[in-house]
Short mmCIF file of N, CA and C in Angstrom, two decimals:
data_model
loop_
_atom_site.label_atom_id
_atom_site.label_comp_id
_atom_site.label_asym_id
_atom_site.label_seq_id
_atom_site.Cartn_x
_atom_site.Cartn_y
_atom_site.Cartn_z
N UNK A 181 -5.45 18.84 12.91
CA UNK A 181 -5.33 18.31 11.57
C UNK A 181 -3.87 18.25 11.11
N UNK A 182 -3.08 18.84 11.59
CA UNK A 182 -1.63 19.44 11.04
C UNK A 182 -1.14 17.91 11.70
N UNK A 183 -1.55 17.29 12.49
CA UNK A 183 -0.78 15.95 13.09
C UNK A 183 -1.42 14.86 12.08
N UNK A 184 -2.70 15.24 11.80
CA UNK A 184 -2.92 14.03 10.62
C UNK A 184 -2.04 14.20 9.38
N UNK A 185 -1.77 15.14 8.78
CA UNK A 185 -1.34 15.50 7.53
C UNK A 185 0.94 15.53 7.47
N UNK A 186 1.18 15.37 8.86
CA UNK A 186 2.32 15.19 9.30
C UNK A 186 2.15 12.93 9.68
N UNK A 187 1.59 11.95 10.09
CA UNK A 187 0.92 11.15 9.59
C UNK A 187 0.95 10.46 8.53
N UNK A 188 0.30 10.87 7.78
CA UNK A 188 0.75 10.83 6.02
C UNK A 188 2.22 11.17 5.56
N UNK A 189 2.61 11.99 5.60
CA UNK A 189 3.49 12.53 5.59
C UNK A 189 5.01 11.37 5.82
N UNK A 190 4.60 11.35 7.13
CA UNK A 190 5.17 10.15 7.42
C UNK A 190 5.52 8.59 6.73
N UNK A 191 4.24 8.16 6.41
CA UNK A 191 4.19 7.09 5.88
C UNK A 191 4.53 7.04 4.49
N UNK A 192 4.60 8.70 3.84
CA UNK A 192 4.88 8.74 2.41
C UNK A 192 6.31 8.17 2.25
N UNK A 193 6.71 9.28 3.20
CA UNK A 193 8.58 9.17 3.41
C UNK A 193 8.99 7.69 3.30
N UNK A 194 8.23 5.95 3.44
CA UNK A 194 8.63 5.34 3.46
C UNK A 194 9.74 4.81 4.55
N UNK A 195 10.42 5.76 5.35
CA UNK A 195 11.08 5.72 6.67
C UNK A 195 10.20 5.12 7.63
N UNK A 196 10.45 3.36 7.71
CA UNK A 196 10.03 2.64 9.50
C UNK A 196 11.37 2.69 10.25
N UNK A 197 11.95 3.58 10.29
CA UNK A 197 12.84 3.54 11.66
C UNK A 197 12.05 3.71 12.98
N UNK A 198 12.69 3.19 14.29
CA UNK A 198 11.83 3.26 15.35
C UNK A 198 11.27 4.55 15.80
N UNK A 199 12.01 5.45 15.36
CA UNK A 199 11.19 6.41 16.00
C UNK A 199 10.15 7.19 15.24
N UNK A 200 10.01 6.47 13.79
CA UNK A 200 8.85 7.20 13.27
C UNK A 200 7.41 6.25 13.63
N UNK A 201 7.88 4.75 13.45
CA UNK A 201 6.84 3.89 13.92
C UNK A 201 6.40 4.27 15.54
N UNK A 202 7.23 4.96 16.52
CA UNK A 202 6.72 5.12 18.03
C UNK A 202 6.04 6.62 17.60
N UNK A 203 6.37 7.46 16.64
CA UNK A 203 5.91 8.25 16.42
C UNK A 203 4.27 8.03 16.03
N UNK A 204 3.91 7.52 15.15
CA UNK A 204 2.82 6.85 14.47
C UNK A 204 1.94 6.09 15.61
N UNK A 205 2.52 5.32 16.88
CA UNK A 205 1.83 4.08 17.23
C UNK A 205 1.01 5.44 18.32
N UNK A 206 1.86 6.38 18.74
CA UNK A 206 1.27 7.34 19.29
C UNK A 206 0.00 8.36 18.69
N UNK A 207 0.16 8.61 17.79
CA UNK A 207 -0.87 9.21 17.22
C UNK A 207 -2.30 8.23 16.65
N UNK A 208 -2.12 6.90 16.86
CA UNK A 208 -3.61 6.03 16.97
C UNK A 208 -4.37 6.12 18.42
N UNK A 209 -3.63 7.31 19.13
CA UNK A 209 -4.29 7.66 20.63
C UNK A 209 -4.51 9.23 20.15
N UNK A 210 -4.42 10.04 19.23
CA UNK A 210 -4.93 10.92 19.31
C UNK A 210 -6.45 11.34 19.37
N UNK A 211 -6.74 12.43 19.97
CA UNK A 211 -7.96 12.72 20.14
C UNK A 211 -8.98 12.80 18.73
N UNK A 212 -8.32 13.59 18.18
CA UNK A 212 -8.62 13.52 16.83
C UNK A 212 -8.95 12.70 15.34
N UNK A 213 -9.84 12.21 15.30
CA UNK A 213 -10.62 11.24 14.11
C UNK A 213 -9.39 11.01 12.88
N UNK A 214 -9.03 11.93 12.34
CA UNK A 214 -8.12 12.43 11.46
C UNK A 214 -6.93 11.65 11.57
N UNK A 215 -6.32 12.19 12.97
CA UNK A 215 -5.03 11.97 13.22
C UNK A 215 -4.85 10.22 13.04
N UNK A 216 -5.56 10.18 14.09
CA UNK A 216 -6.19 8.68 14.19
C UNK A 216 -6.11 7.84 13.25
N UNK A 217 -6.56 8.39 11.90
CA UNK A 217 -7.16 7.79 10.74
C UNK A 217 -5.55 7.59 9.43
N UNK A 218 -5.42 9.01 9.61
CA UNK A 218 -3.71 8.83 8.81
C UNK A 218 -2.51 7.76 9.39
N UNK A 219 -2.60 8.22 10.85
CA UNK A 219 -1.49 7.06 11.58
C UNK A 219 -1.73 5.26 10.81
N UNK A 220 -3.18 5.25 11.10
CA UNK A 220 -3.21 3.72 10.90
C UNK A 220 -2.73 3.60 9.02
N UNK A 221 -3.00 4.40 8.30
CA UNK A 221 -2.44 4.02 7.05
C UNK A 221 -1.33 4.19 6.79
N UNK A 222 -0.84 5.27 6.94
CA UNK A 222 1.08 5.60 7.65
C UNK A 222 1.73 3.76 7.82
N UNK A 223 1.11 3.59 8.89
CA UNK A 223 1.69 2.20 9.51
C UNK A 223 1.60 1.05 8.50
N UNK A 224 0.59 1.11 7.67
CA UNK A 224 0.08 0.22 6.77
C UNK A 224 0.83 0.25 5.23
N UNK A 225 1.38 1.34 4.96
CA UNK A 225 2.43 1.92 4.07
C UNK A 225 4.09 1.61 4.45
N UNK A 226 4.16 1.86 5.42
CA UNK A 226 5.42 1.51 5.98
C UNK A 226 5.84 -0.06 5.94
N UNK A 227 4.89 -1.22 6.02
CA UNK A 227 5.20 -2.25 5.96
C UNK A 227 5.98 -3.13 7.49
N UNK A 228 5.63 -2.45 8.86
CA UNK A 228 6.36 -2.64 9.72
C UNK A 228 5.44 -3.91 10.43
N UNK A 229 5.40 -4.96 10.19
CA UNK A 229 4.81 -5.73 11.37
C UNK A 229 4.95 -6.46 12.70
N UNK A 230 5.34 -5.36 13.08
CA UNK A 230 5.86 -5.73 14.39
C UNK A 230 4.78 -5.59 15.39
N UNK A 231 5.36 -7.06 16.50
CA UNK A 231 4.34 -7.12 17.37
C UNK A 231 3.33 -6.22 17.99
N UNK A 232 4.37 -4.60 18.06
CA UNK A 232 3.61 -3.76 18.71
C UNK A 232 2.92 -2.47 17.91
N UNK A 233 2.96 -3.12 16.29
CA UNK A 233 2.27 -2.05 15.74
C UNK A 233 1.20 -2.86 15.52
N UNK A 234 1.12 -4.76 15.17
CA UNK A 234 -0.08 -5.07 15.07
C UNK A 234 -1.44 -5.16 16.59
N UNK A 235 -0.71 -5.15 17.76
CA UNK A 235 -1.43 -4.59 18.67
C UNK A 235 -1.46 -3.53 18.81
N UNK A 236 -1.37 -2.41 18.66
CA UNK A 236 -1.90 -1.26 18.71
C UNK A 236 -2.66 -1.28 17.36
N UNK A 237 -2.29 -2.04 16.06
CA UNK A 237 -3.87 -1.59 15.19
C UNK A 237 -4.78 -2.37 15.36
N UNK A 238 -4.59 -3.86 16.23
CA UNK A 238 -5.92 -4.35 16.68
C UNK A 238 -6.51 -3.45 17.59
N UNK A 239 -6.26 -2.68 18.50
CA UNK A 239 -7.13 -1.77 19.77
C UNK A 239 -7.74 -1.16 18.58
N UNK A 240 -7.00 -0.53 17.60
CA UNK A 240 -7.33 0.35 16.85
C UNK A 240 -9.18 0.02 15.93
N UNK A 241 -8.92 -0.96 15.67
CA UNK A 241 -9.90 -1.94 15.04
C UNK A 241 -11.50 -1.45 16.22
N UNK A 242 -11.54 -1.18 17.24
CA UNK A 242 -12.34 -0.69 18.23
C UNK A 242 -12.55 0.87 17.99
N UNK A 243 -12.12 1.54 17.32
CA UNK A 243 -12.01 3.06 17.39
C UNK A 243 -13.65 3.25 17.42
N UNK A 244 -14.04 4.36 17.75
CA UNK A 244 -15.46 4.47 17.43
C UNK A 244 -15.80 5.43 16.26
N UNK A 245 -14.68 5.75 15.50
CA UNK A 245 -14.89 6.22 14.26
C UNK A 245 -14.74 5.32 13.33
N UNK A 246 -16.17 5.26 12.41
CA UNK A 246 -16.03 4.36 11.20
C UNK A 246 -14.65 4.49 10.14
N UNK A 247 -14.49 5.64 9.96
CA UNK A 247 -13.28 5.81 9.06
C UNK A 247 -11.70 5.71 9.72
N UNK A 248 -11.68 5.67 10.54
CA UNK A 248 -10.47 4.84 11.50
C UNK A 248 -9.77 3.69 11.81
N UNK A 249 -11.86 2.78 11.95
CA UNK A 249 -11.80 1.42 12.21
C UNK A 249 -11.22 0.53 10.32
N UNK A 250 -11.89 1.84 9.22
CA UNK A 250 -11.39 1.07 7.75
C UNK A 250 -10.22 1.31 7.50
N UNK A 251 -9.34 2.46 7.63
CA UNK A 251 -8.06 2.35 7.86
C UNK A 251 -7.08 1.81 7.96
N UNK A 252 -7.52 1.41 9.40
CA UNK A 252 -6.69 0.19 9.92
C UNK A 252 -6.93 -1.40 9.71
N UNK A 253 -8.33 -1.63 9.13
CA UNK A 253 -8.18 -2.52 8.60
C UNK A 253 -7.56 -3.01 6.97
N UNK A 254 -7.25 -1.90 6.24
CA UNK A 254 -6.92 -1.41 5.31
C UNK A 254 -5.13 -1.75 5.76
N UNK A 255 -4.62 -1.61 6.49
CA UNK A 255 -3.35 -1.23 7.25
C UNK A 255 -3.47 -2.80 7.51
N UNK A 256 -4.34 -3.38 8.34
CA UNK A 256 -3.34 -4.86 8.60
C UNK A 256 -3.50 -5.81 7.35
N UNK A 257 -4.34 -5.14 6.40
CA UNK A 257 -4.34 -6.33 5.32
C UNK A 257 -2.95 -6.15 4.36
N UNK A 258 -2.80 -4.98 4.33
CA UNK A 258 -1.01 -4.71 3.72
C UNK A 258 -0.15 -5.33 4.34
N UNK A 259 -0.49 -5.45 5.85
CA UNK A 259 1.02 -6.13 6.72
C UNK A 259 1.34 -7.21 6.21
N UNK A 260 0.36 -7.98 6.32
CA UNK A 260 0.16 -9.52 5.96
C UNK A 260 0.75 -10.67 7.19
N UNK A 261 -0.22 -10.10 8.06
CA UNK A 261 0.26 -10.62 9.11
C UNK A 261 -0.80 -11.55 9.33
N UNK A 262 -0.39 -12.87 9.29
CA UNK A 262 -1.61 -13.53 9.72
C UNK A 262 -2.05 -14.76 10.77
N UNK A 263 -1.91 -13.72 11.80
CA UNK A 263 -1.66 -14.55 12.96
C UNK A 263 -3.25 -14.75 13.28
N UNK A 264 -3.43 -15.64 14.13
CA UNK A 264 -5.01 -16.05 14.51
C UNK A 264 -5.89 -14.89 15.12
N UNK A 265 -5.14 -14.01 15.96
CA UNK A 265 -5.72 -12.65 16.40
C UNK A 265 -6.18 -11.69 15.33
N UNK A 266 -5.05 -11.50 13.90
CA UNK A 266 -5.46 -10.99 13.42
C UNK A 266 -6.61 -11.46 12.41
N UNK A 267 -6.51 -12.30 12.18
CA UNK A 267 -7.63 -12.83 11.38
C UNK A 267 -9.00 -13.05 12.06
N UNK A 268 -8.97 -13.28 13.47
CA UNK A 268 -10.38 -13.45 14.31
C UNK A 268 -11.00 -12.15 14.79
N UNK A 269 -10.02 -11.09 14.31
CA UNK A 269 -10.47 -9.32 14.77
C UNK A 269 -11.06 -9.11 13.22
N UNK A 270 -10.17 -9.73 11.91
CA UNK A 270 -11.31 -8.95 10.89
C UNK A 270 -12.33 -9.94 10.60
N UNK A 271 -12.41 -11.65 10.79
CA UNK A 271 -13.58 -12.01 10.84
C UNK A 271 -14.77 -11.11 11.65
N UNK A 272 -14.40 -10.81 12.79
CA UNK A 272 -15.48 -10.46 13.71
C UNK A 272 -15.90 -8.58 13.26
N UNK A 273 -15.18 -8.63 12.33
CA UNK A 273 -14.84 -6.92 11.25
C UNK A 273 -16.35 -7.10 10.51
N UNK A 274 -16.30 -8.37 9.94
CA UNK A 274 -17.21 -8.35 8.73
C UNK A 274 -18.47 -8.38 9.06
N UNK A 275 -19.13 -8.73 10.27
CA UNK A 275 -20.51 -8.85 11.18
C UNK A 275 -20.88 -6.96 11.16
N UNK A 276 -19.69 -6.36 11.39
CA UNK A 276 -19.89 -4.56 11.44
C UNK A 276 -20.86 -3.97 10.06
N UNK A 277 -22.43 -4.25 10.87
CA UNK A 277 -22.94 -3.54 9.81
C UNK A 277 -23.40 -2.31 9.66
N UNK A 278 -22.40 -1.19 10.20
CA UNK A 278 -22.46 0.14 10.69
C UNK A 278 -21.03 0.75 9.70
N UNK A 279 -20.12 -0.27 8.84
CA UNK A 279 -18.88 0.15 8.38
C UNK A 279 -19.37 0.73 7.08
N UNK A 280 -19.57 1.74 6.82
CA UNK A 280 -19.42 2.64 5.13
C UNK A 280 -18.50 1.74 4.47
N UNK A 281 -17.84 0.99 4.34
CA UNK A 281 -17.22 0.57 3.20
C UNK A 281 -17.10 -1.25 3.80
N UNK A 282 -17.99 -1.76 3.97
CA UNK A 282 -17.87 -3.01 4.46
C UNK A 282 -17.04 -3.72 3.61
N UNK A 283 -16.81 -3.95 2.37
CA UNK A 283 -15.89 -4.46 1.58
C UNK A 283 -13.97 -4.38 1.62
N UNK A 284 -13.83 -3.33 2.41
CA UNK A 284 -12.81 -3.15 2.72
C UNK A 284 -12.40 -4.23 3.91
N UNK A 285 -12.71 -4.76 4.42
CA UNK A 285 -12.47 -5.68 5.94
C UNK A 285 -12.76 -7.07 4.91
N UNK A 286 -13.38 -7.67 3.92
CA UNK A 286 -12.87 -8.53 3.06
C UNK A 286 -12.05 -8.60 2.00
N UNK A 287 -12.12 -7.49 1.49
CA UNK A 287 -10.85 -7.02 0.92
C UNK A 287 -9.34 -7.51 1.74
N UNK A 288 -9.41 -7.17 2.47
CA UNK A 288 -8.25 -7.32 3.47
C UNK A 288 -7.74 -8.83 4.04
N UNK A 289 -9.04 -9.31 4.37
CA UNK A 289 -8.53 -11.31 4.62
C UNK A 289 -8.16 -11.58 2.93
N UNK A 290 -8.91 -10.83 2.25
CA UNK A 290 -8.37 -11.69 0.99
C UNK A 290 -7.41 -11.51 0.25
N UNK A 291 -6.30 -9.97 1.04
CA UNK A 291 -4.85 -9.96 0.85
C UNK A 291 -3.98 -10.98 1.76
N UNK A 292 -4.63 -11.14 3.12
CA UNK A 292 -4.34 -12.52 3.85
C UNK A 292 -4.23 -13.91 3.44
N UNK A 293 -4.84 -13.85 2.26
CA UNK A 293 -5.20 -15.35 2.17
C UNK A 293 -5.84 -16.49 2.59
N UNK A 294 -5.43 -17.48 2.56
CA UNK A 294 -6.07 -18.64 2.60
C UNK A 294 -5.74 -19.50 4.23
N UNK A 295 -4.83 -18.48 4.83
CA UNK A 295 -4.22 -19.23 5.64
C UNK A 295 -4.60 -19.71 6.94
N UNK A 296 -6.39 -19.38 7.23
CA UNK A 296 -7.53 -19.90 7.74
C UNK A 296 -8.45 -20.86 7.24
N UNK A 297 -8.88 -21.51 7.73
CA UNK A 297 -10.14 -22.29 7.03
C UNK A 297 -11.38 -21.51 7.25
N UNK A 298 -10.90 -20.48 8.19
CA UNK A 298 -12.65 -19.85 8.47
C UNK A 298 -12.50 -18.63 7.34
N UNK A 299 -11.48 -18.29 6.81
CA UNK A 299 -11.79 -16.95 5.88
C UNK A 299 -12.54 -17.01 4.70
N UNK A 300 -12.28 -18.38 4.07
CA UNK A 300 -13.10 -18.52 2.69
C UNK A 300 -14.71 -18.67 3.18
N UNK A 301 -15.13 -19.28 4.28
CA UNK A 301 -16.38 -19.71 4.66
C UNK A 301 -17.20 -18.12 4.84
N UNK A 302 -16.26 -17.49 5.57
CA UNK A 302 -17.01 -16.05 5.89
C UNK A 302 -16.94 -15.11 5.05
N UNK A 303 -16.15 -15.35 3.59
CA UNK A 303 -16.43 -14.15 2.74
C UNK A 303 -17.35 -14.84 1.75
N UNK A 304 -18.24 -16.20 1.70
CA UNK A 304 -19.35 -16.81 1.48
C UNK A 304 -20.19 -16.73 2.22
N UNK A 305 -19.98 -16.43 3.21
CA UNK A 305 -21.01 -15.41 4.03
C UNK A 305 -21.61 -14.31 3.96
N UNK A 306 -20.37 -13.61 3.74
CA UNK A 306 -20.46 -12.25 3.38
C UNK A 306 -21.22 -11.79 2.42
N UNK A 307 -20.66 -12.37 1.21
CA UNK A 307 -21.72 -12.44 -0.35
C UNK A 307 -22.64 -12.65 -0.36
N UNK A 308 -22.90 -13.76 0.38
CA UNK A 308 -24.75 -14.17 0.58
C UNK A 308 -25.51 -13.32 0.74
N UNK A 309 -25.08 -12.47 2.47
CA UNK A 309 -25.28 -11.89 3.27
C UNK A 309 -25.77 -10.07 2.03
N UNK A 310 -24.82 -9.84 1.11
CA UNK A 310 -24.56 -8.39 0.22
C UNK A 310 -25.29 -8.47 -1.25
N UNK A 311 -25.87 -9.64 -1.32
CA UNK A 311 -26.23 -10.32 -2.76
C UNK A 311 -26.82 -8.84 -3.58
N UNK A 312 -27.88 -7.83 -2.86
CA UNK A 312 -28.60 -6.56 -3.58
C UNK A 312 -27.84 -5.65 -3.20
N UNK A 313 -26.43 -5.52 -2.95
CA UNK A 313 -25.70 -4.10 -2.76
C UNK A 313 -24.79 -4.13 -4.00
N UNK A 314 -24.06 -2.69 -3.78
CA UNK A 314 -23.18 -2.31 -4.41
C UNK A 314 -21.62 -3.13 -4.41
N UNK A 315 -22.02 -3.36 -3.09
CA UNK A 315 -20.64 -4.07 -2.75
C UNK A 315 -20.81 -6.08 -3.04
N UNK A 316 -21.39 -6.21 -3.69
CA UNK A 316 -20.98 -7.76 -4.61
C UNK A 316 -20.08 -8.13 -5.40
N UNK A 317 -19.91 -7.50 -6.30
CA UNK A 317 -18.46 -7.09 -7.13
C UNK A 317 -17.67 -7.25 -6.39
N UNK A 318 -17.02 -6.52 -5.28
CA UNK A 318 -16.04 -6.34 -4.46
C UNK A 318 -15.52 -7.71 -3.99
N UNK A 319 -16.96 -8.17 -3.24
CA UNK A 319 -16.76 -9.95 -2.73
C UNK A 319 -16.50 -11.01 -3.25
N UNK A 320 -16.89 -10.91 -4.83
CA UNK A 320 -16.64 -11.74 -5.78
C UNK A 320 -15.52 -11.87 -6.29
N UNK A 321 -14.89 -10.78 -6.14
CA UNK A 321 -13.34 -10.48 -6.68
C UNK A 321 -12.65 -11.18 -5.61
N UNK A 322 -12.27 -10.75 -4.47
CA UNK A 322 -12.04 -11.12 -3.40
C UNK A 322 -11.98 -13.20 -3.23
N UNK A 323 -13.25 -13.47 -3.16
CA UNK A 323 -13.59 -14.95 -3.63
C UNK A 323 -12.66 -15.11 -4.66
N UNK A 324 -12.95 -14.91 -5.39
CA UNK A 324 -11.66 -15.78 -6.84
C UNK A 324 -10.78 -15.63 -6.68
N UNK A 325 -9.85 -14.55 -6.01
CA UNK A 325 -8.49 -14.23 -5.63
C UNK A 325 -8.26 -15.17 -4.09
N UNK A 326 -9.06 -15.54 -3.51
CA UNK A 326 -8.79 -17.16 -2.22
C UNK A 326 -8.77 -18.03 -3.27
N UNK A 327 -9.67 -18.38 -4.22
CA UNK A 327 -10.39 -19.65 -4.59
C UNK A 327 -8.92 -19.71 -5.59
N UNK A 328 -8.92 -19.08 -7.13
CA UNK A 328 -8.11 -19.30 -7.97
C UNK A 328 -6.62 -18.65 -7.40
N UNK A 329 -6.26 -17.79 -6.51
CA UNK A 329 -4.95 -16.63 -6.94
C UNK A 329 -4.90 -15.63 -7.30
N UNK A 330 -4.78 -14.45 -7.02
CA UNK A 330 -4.58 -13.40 -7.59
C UNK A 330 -4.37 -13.34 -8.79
N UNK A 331 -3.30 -14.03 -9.77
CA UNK A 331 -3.03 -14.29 -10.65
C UNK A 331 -3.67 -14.05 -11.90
N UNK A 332 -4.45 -15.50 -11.31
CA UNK A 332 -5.50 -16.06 -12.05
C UNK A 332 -6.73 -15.31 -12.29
N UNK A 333 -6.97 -14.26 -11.94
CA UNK A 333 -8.13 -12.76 -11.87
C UNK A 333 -8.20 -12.84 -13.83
N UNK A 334 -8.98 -13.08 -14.39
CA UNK A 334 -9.68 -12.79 -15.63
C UNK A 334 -9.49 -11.45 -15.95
N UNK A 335 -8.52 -11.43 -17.59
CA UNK A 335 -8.47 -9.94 -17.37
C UNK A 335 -9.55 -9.06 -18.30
N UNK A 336 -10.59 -9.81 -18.49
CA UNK A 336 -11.46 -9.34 -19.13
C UNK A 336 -12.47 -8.64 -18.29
N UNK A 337 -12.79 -7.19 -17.87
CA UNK A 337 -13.40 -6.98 -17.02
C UNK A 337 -14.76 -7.11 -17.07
N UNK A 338 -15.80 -7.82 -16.08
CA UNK A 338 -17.19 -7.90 -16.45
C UNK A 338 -18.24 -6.11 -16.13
#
């Protein structure tokens, strides 16, 4: 745990020099759920998108811990990296109907933006798909922030 909480730690400091990011890209191989889980937000705080932190948080995207795999998807939607890999790893995110916080992996294309034609189609998917959960709100927000802009978000809350 002391490597997860060193992790954080990390990413608080705001320091992406290389050796805290090789520090970090290493600890998304720790054994540990935890460790695992801080690194990818560390990285996601730091703002570093470099080739080899967004491949190591796509492997990451595979973890077999649910709270790992949201993390890091949490982590590449801050990068704002939106290369076709990354956007075809959290499309294929949102099918995960095993994720405790499924809203978080649309959350995330919809800090991406618009800069797919398949993202708006699949978080109309998504909604369809969530219509009697908790998580509708979430998608709807999400939707108006592709459709209108962030901006443009109504500040009247419903």
């Amino acid at each position: 745990m002391v490597g997860g909480w060193a992790a954080e730690a990390l990413g608080k400091l705001g320091n992406a020099s290389e050796s805290v990011i090789s520090a970090l890209l290493l600890r998304l191989e720790d054994g540990n759920e935890d460790v695992r889980g801080w690194a990818a937000e560390a990285l996601g705080k730091l703002g570093n998108a470099s080739e080899s932190v967004i491949s190591a948080l796509l492997r990451s995207l595979e973890d077999e811990e649910d709270w790992v795999r949201r993390e890091t998807t949490e982590a590449l939607g801050k990068l704002g990296n939106t290369s076709e890999a990354v956007i075809s790893a959290l499309l294929l995110r949102l099918k995960d109907e095993e994720d405790s916080r499924p809203w978080s992996v649309v959350e995330a294309l919809g800090k991406l933006s618009l800069k797919s034609s398949e993202v708006l189609p699949a978080v109309v998917q998504w909604i369809d798909r969530h219509q009697d959960t908790e998580y509708l709100g979430s998608g709807i927000d999400v939707l108006w922030d592709l459709v209108a802009g962030e901006g443009n978000r109504s500040p009247v809350p419903f």
